[in-house]
Amino acid sequence: SLDQLREARRDTPFDTPRYGIYGTSTTFELQRAMAELCGTESCIATGSGLTAIAATLSAHAEPGGRVLIQGDVYEPARVFAERELRDGVDLRFFETVDELDALATADTNLVFIEVPTSLTMRIIDVGRVVAIARRVGAPVACDSTWGTPRFFDAHALGVDISIHAATKYIAGHSDVMLGLTTGTYEALAPTREWCVRYGSTAAPDVCWLGLRGLRTLSVRLERHQASALKVARWLEQQPQVVRVLYPALPSDPDHESWKAQFSGAPGLFTIELRPCDEAAYARFIESLELFGLGASWGGFESLVLPALPHARRGLRPQPDWGRLVRFHVGLEDPDDLIGDLASALEGV
Ligand SMILES: *Cc1c(COP(=O)(O)O)cnc(C)c1O
């Protein structure tokens, strides 16, 4: 009846079917499951992880206010901020907690971090970031994609808005684009309004694949972790490898920070090769037979990609990175992967 329609409009439209932009019953099911898994009240499903980031940044950035972003975040997130938050937004980048502390002023509208940072895999002290943001009354948004809700409890560490590219481990098969943002109703209110205004919603069949992925997330991650550790330990002993940037390894500079804030590590890490010419670098990557060339990590398959250190906007001298290579260790037999890496390394 019309009365029921009017009643439904007065209610929050985000948990009862009303119009597709607000979600369907499948969307609500996924959002409820994800919020529960993340130990919080609510979740917003968007068409990609990048949309979730763009929505969070746009919804909080205000002319005259500051947005503080960690330097080495997922590059498209930084590009979005630099290109789209221009008008009067005081955008600043930081690399360390001390730099954040110096930049956090009362006009700060948002602090955005990623743990660990893409490619460089650095793990910031989230508790200290949260304390600084609280001091200036700004919410903290965190890209939590790497850890997933299984290995990283962002809200327990004080993060207000936690963003997951569910495209990666949650969907788990490299065949879905999906973003999931979690937090309290209040913390997510600006982002939710932005998503409705811009029509950024996830399609229900994609949400269904997200729900299906959640059911096996835990067992898949255990396997990714065990295999990645085995492969990473082997790699760090090879003479052609300078270092392996994988926080689960005791040799990683952020190992202690990882132990304090994570309960596990998935299959994604970066290695630095000894200096070699371009041809040897390409030969190494191309001669791998069990690692596909690709960017959408988090699926069942192993992937490799040349990794270029981000442009660091001159914050500090560039570390003299050698040849970086990013690996995603999939669900294959880790001994097969090691065999494949051993023959490819012979050419370096
Ligand atoms: C892939 C990725 C994203 C973006 O997710 P999409 O769904 O591909 O848009 C965001 N953050 C991190 C850390 C990622 O790896």
Coordinates of C-alpha atoms and ligand atoms in Angstrom, one line a residue, residues 46-53 73-77 112 114-118 143-146 163-168 176-179 268 295-297 326, ligand 1:
T46 CA 30.6 -1.1 -4.0
G47 CA 31.5 -2.1 -7.6
S48 CA 35.2 -2.2 -6.9
G49 CA 37.8 -1.7 -4.2
L50 CA 38.9 1.6 -5.8
T51 CA 35.3 2.9 -5.8
A52 CA 35.2 2.2 -2.0
I53 CA 38.4 4.3 -1.6
V73 CA 49.2 3.5 -0.6
Y74 CA 47.8 1.6 -3.6
E75 CA 48.8 3.8 -6.4
P76 CA 45.4 4.4 -8.0
A77 CA 44.2 5.6 -4.6
F112 CA 44.0 7.4 5.2
E114 CA 47.1 1.1 4.1
V115 CA 48.5 -1.8 6.1
P116 CA 50.8 -3.0 4.7
T117 CA 51.6 -0.5 2.0
S118 CA 51.4 -1.8 -1.6
D143 CA 42.9 -0.1 3.3
S144 CA 42.8 -3.6 4.9
T145 CA 42.8 -5.6 1.7
W146 CA 46.0 -7.6 2.3
I163 CA 38.2 -0.8 3.2
H164 CA 38.6 -4.2 1.5
A165 CA 39.1 -4.8 -2.2
A166 CA 37.0 -8.0 -2.1
T167 CA 38.1 -8.4 -5.7
K168 CA 41.2 -10.0 -4.1
V176 CA 34.9 -10.4 -9.6
M177 CA 35.2 -6.6 -8.9
L178 CA 33.9 -5.8 -5.5
G179 CA 34.6 -3.3 -2.7
L268 CA 51.4 -11.6 -1.5
A295 CA 47.9 -7.8 -11.2
S296 CA 44.7 -9.2 -9.6
W297 CA 46.2 -11.1 -6.7
R326 CA 55.9 -8.9 -6.8
Ligands
LIG1 C1 43.5 -4.1 -5.8 C2 43.5 -3.2 -4.7 C3 42.6 -2.2 -4.5 C4 41.5 -1.9 -5.6 O1 40.6 -2.9 -5.7 P1 39.8 -3.1 -7.1 O2 38.6 -3.9 -6.7 O3 40.7 -3.7 -8.0 O4 39.4 -1.7 -7.5 C5 42.7 -1.4 -3.4 N1 43.6 -1.6 -2.5 C6 44.6 -2.5 -2.6 C7 45.6 -2.7 -1.5 C8 44.6 -3.4 -3.7 O5 45.5 -4.3 -3.8

